GROMACS .gro file of C-alpha atoms in nm:
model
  329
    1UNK     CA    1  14.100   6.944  14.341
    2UNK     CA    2  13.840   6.800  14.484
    3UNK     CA    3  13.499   6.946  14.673
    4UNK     CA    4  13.586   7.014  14.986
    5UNK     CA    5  13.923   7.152  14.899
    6UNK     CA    6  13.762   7.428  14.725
    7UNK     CA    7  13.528   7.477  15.008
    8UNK     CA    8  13.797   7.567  15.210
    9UNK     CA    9  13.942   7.839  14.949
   10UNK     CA   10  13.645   8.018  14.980
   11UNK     CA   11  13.684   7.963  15.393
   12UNK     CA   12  13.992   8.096  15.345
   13UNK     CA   13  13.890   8.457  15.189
   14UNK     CA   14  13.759   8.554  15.537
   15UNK     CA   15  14.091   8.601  15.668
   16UNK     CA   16  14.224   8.773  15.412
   17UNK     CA   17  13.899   9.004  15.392
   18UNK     CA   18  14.049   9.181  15.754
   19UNK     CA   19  14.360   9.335  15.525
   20UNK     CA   20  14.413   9.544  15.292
   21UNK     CA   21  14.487   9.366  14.912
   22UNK     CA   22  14.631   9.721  14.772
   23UNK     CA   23  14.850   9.893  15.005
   24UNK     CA   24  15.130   9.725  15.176
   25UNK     CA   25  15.024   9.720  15.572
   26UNK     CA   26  15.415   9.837  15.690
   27UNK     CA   27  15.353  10.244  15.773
   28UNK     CA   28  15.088  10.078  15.982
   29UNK     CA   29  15.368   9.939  16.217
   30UNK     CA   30  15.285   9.614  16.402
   31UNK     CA   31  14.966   9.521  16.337
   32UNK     CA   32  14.742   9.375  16.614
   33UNK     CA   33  14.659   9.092  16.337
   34UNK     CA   34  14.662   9.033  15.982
   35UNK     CA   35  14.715   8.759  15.702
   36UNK     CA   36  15.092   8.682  15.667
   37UNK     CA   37  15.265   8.502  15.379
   38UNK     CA   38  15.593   8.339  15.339
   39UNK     CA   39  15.746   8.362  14.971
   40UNK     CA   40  15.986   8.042  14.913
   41UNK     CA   41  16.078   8.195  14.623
   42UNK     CA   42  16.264   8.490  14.765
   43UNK     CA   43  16.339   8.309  15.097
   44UNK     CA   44  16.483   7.963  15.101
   45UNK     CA   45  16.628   7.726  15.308
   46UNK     CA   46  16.915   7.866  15.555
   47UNK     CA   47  16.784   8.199  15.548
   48UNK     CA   48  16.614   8.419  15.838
   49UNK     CA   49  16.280   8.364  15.816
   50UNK     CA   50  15.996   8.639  15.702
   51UNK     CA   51  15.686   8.714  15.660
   52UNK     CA   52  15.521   8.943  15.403
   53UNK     CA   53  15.108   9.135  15.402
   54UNK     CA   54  14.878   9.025  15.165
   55UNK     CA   55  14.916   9.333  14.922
   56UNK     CA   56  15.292   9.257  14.862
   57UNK     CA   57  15.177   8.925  14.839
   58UNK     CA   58  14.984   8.995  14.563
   59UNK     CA   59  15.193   9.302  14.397
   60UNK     CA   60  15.588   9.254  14.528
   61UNK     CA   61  15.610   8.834  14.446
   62UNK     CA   62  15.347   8.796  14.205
   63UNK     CA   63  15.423   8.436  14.060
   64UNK     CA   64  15.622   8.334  14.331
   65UNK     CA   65  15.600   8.008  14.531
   66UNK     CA   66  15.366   8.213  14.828
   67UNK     CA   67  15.290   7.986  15.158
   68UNK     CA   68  14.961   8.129  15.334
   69UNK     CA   69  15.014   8.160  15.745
   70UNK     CA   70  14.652   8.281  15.861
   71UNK     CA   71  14.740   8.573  16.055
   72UNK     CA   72  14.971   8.677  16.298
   73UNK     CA   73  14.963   8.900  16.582
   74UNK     CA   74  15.177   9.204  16.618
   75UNK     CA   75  15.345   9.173  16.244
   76UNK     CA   76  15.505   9.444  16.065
   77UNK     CA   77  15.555   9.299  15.691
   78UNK     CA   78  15.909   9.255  15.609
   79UNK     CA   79  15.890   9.234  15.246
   80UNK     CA   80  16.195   9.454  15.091
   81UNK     CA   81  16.397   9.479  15.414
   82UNK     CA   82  16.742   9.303  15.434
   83UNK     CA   83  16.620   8.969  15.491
   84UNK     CA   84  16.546   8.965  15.106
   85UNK     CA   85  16.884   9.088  15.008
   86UNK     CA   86  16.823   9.315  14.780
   87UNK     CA   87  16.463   9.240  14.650
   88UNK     CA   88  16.288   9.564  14.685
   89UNK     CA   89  15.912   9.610  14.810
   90UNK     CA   90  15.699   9.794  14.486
   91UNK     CA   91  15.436   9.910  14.698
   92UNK     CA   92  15.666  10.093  15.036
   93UNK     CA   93  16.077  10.149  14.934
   94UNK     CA   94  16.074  10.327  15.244
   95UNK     CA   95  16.168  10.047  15.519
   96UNK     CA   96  16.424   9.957  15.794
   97UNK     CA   97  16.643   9.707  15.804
   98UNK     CA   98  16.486   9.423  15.975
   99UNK     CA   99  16.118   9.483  16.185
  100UNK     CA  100  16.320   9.354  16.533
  101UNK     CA  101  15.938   9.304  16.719
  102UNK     CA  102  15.832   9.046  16.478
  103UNK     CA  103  15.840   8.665  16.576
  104UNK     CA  104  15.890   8.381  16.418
  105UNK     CA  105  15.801   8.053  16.421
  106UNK     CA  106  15.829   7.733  16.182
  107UNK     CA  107  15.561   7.834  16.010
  108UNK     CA  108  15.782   8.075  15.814
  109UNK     CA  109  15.989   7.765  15.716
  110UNK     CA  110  15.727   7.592  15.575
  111UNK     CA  111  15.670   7.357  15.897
  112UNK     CA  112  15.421   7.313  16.177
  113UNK     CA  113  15.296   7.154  16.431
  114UNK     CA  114  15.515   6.968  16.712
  115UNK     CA  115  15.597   6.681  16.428
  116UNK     CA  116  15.763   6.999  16.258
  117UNK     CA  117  15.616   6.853  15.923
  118UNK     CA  118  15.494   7.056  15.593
  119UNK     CA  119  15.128   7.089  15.505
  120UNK     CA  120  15.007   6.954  15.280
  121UNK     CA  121  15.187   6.656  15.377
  122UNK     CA  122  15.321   6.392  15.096
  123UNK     CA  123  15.410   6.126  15.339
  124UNK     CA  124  15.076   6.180  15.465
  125UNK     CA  125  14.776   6.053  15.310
  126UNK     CA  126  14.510   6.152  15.544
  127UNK     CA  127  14.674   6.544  15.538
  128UNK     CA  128  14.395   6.567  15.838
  129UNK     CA  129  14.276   6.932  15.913
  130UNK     CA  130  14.486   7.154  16.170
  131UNK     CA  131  14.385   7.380  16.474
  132UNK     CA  132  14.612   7.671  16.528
  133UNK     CA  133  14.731   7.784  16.893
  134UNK     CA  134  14.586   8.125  17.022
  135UNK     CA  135  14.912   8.214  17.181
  136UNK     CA  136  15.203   8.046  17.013
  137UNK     CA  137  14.986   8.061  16.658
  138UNK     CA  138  15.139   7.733  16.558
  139UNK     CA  139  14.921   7.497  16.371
  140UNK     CA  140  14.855   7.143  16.533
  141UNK     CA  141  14.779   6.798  16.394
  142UNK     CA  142  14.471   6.653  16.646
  143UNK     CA  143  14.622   6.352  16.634
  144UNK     CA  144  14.942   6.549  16.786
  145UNK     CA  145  14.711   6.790  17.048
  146UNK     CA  146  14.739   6.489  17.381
  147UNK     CA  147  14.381   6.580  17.424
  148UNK     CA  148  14.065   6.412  17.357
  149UNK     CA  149  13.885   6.504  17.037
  150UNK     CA  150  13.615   6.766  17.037
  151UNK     CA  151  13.294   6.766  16.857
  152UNK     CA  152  13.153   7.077  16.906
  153UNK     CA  153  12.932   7.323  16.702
  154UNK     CA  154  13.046   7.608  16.871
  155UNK     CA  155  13.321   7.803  16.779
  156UNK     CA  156  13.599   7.748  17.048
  157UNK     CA  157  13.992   7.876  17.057
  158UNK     CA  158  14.283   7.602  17.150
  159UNK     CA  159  14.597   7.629  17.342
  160UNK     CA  160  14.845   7.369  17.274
  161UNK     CA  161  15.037   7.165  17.592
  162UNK     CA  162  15.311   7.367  17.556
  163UNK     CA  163  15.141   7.716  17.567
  164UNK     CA  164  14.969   7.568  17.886
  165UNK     CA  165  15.286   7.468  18.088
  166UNK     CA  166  15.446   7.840  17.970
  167UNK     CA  167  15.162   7.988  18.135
  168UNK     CA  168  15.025   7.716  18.435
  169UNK     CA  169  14.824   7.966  18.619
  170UNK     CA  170  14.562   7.883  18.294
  171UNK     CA  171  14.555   7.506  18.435
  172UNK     CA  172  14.333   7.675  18.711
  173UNK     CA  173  14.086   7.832  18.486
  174UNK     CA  174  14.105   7.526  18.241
  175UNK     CA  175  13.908   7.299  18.555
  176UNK     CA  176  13.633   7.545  18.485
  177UNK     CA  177  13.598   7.609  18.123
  178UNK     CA  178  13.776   7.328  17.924
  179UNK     CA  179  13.557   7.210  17.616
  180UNK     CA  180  13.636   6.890  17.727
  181UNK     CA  181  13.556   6.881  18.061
  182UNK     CA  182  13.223   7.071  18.039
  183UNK     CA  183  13.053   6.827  17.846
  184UNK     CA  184  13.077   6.609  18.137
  185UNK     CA  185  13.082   6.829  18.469
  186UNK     CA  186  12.768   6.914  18.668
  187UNK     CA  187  12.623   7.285  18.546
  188UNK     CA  188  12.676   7.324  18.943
  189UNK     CA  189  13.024   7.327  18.975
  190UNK     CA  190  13.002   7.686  18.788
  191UNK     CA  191  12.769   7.855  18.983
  192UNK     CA  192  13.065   7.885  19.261
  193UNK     CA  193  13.260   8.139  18.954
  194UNK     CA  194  13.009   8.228  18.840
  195UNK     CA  195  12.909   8.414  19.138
  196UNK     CA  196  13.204   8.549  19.190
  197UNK     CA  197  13.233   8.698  18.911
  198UNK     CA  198  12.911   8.892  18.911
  199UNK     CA  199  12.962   9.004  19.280
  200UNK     CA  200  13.294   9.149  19.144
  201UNK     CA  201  13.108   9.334  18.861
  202UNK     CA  202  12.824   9.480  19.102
  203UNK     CA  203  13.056   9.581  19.362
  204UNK     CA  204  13.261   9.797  19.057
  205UNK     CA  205  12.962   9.921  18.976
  206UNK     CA  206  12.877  10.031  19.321
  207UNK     CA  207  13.195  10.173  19.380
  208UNK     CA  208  13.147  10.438  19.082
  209UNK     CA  209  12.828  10.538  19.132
  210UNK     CA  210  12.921  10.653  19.515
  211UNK     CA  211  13.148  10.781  19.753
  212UNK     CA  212  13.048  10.655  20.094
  213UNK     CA  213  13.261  10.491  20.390
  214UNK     CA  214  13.072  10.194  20.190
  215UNK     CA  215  13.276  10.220  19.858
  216UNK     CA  216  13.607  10.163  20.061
  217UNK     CA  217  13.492   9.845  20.161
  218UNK     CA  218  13.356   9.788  19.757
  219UNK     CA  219  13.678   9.926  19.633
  220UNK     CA  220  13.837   9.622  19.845
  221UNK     CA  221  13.594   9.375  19.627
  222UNK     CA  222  13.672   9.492  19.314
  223UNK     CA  223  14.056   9.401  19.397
  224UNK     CA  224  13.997   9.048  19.493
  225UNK     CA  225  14.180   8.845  19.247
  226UNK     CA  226  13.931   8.572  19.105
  227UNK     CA  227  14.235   8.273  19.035
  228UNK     CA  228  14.300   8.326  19.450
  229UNK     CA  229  13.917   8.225  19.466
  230UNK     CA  230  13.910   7.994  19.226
  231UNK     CA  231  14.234   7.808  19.354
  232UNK     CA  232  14.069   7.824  19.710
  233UNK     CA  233  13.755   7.652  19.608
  234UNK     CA  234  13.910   7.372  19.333
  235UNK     CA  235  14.280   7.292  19.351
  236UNK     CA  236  14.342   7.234  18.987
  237UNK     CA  237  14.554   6.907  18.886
  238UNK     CA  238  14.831   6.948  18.578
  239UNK     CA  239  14.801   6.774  18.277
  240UNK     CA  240  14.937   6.722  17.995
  241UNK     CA  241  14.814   6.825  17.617
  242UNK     CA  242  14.633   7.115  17.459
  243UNK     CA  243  14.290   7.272  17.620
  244UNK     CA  244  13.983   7.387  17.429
  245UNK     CA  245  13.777   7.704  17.515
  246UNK     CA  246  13.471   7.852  17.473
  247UNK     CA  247  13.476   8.187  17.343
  248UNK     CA  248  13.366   8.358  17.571
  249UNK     CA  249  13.645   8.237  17.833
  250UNK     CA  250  13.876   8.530  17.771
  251UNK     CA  251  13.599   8.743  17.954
  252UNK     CA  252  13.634   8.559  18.282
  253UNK     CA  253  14.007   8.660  18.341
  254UNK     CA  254  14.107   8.813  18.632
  255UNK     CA  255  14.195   9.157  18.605
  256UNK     CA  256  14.374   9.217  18.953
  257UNK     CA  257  14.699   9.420  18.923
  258UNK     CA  258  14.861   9.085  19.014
  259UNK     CA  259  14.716   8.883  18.734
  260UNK     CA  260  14.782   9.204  18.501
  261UNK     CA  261  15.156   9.180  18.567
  262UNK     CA  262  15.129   8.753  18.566
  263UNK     CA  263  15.001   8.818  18.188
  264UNK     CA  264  15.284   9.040  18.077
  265UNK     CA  265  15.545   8.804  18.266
  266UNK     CA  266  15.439   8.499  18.092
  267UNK     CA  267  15.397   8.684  17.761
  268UNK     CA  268  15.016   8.629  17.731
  269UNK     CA  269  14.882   8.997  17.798
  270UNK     CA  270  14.676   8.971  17.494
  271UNK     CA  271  14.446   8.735  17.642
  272UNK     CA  272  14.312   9.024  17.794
  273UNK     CA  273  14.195   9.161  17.477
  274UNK     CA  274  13.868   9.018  17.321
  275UNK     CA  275  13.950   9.171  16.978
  276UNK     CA  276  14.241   8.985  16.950
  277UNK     CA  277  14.054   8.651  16.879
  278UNK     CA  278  14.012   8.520  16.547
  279UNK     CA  279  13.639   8.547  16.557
  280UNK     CA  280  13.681   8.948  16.617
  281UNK     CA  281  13.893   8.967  16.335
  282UNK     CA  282  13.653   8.824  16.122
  283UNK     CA  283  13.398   9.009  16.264
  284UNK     CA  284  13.573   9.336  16.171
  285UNK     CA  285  13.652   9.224  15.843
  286UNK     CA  286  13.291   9.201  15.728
  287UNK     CA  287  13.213   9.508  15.861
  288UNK     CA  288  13.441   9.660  15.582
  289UNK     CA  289  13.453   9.788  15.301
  290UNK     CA  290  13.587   9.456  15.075
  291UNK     CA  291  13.273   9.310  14.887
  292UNK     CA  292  13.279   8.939  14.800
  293UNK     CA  293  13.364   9.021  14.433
  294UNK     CA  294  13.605   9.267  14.536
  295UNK     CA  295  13.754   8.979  14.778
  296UNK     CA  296  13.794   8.730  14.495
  297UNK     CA  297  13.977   8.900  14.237
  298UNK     CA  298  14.244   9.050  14.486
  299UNK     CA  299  14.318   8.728  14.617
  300UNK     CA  300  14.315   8.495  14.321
  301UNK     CA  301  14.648   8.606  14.178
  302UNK     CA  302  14.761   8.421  14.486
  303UNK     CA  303  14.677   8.084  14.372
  304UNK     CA  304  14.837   7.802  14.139
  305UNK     CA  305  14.677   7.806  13.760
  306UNK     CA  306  14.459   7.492  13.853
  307UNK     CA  307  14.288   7.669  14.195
  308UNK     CA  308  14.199   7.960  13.960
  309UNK     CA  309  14.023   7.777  13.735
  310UNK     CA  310  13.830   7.594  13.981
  311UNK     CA  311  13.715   7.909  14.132
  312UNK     CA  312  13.666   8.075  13.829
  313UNK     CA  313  13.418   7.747  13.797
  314UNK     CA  314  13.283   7.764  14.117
  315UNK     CA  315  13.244   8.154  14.047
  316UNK     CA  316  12.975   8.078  13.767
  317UNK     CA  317  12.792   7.875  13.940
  318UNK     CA  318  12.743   8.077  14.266
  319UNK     CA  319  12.605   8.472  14.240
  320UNK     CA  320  12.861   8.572  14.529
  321UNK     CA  321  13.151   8.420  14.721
  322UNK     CA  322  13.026   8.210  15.020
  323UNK     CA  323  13.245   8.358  15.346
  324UNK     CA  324  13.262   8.122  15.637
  325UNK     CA  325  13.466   8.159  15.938
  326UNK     CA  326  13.768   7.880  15.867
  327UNK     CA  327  13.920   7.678  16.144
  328UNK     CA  328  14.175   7.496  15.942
  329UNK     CA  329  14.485   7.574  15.705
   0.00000   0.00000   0.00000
């Protein structure tokens, strides 16, 4: 294994540093996010996909071929239920059937991206790294993304092509806050959002501190749907391929009752939430009680003999684990 492979182990233990190594996550119903595994072991080709949490990762199919997924939103872990026919969960007997709000994608079958292709890759020798979808959650080759490459320091979320054309009302607020498409456009051509926004924000502020004829006339303001003003001021062109974003785009959303409902119809209404990014999750995680040692030894069961070893290695040489937020598999 070489350098950078092991880098991205220790990456890696950030994720799973957000759930819980000893008790399986299921009483906790469907999570808003946590690391999910596949076990190829217990579910093989031509079966109904699942996904497992990281403690019956660790306890239930100890030694088993395990496939990490990053995390999911809205899982309940399925380990023991009928998709397993008859393998029982050690660490929660008590379970239904099948968890019927759970979705699944490729990823459960080993495959990703829009190539539907394994990773690692055999056929491929470059086995390039991969940038997962905020709203679908699949994982994306760049070479596969139809969008120009970004080389960016800051952290950023992506939405594949097909994630944009589900949801085309984001095309609008993708001529504003692309990755892409800031690095070249005038710091002008904000100031017109920008200000909207902020007028929005005073006028709701306004509004609750009084209850003069004026706050009618605020309450009015606070209503205005910001993609109306933006479409008014910039008619945004379609195109094709995945879009970058700042983190801090989420924020800018409109909120209107009519965007609200636009959200829920086009099965995004998580966007709304800023702890459902990545970055929160991490966030959270370190904030925890899991300390880097603690970290290690829970999730080292769940590698292959040779991974061990060269973290066992690595272990030595280092006086604690090195956790970095990880933007690739």
């Amino acid at each position: 294994m070489d350098q950078c492979a092991v880098d991205e182990l220790y990456e890696a233990f950030s994720v799973l540093a957000g759930s819980d190594p000893d008790h399986c996550s299921y009483p906790k119903g469907y999570m808003k996010r946590q690391a999910v595994f596949a076990c190829n072991t217990c579910v093989q080709a031509g079966m109904e996909p699942a996904g497992v949490c990281l403690a019956c990762a660790n306890t239930c199919h100890d030694g088993h071929d395990i496939c990490e997924l990053y995390t999911k939103r809205n899982f309940r872990c399925d380990c023991g239920n009928e998709k397993f026919h008859g393998f029982k969960c050690k660490l929660d007997t008590d379970k239904e059937g099948q968890n019927v709000k759970n979705w699944y994608n490729h990823n459960y079958l080993g495959r990703y991206c829009s190539c539907d292709r394994p990773y690692p890759d055999e056929d491929d020798q470059v086995n390039e790294e991969m940038i997962q979808c905020i709203v679908c959650e699949d994982w994306f080759h760049e070479k596969h993304l139809q969008a120009p490459a970004v080389d960016c320091e800051a952290l950023m979320e992506m939405i594949c092509g097909r994630c944009m054309t589900r949801a085309p009302f984001l095309q609008t607020y993708a001529a504003h806050f692309d990755v892409v498409l800031c690095l070249y456009i005038a710091k002008d051509q904000f100031s017109f959002f920008k200000s909207t926004v902020s007028c929005v924000h005073q006028t709701a502020g306004a509004a609750g501190r009084t209850s003069s004829p004026d706050s009618v006339t605020a309450h009015s303001r606070v209503t205005e749907c910001v993609l109306n003003e933006l479409k008014a001021k910039d008619a945004a062109s379609t195109r094709a391929g995945a879009v970058f974003w700042p983190y801090f785009w989420r924020a800018k959303l409109c909120t209107c009752t009519d965007c609200k409902r636009m959200y829920v119809k086009t099965g995004v209404p998580f966007l709304l939430d800023e702890s459902d990014t990545l970055l929160a999750y991490e966030e959270k995680a370190k904030a925890e009680a899991l300390t880097s040692e603690e970290l290690l030894m829970s999730c080292i069961t769940s590698l292959n003999h040779v991974q061990q070893l060269e973290i066992i290695h690595r272990e030595r040489e280092r006086e604690s684990v090195c956790v970095c937020v990880c933007v690739c598999l």
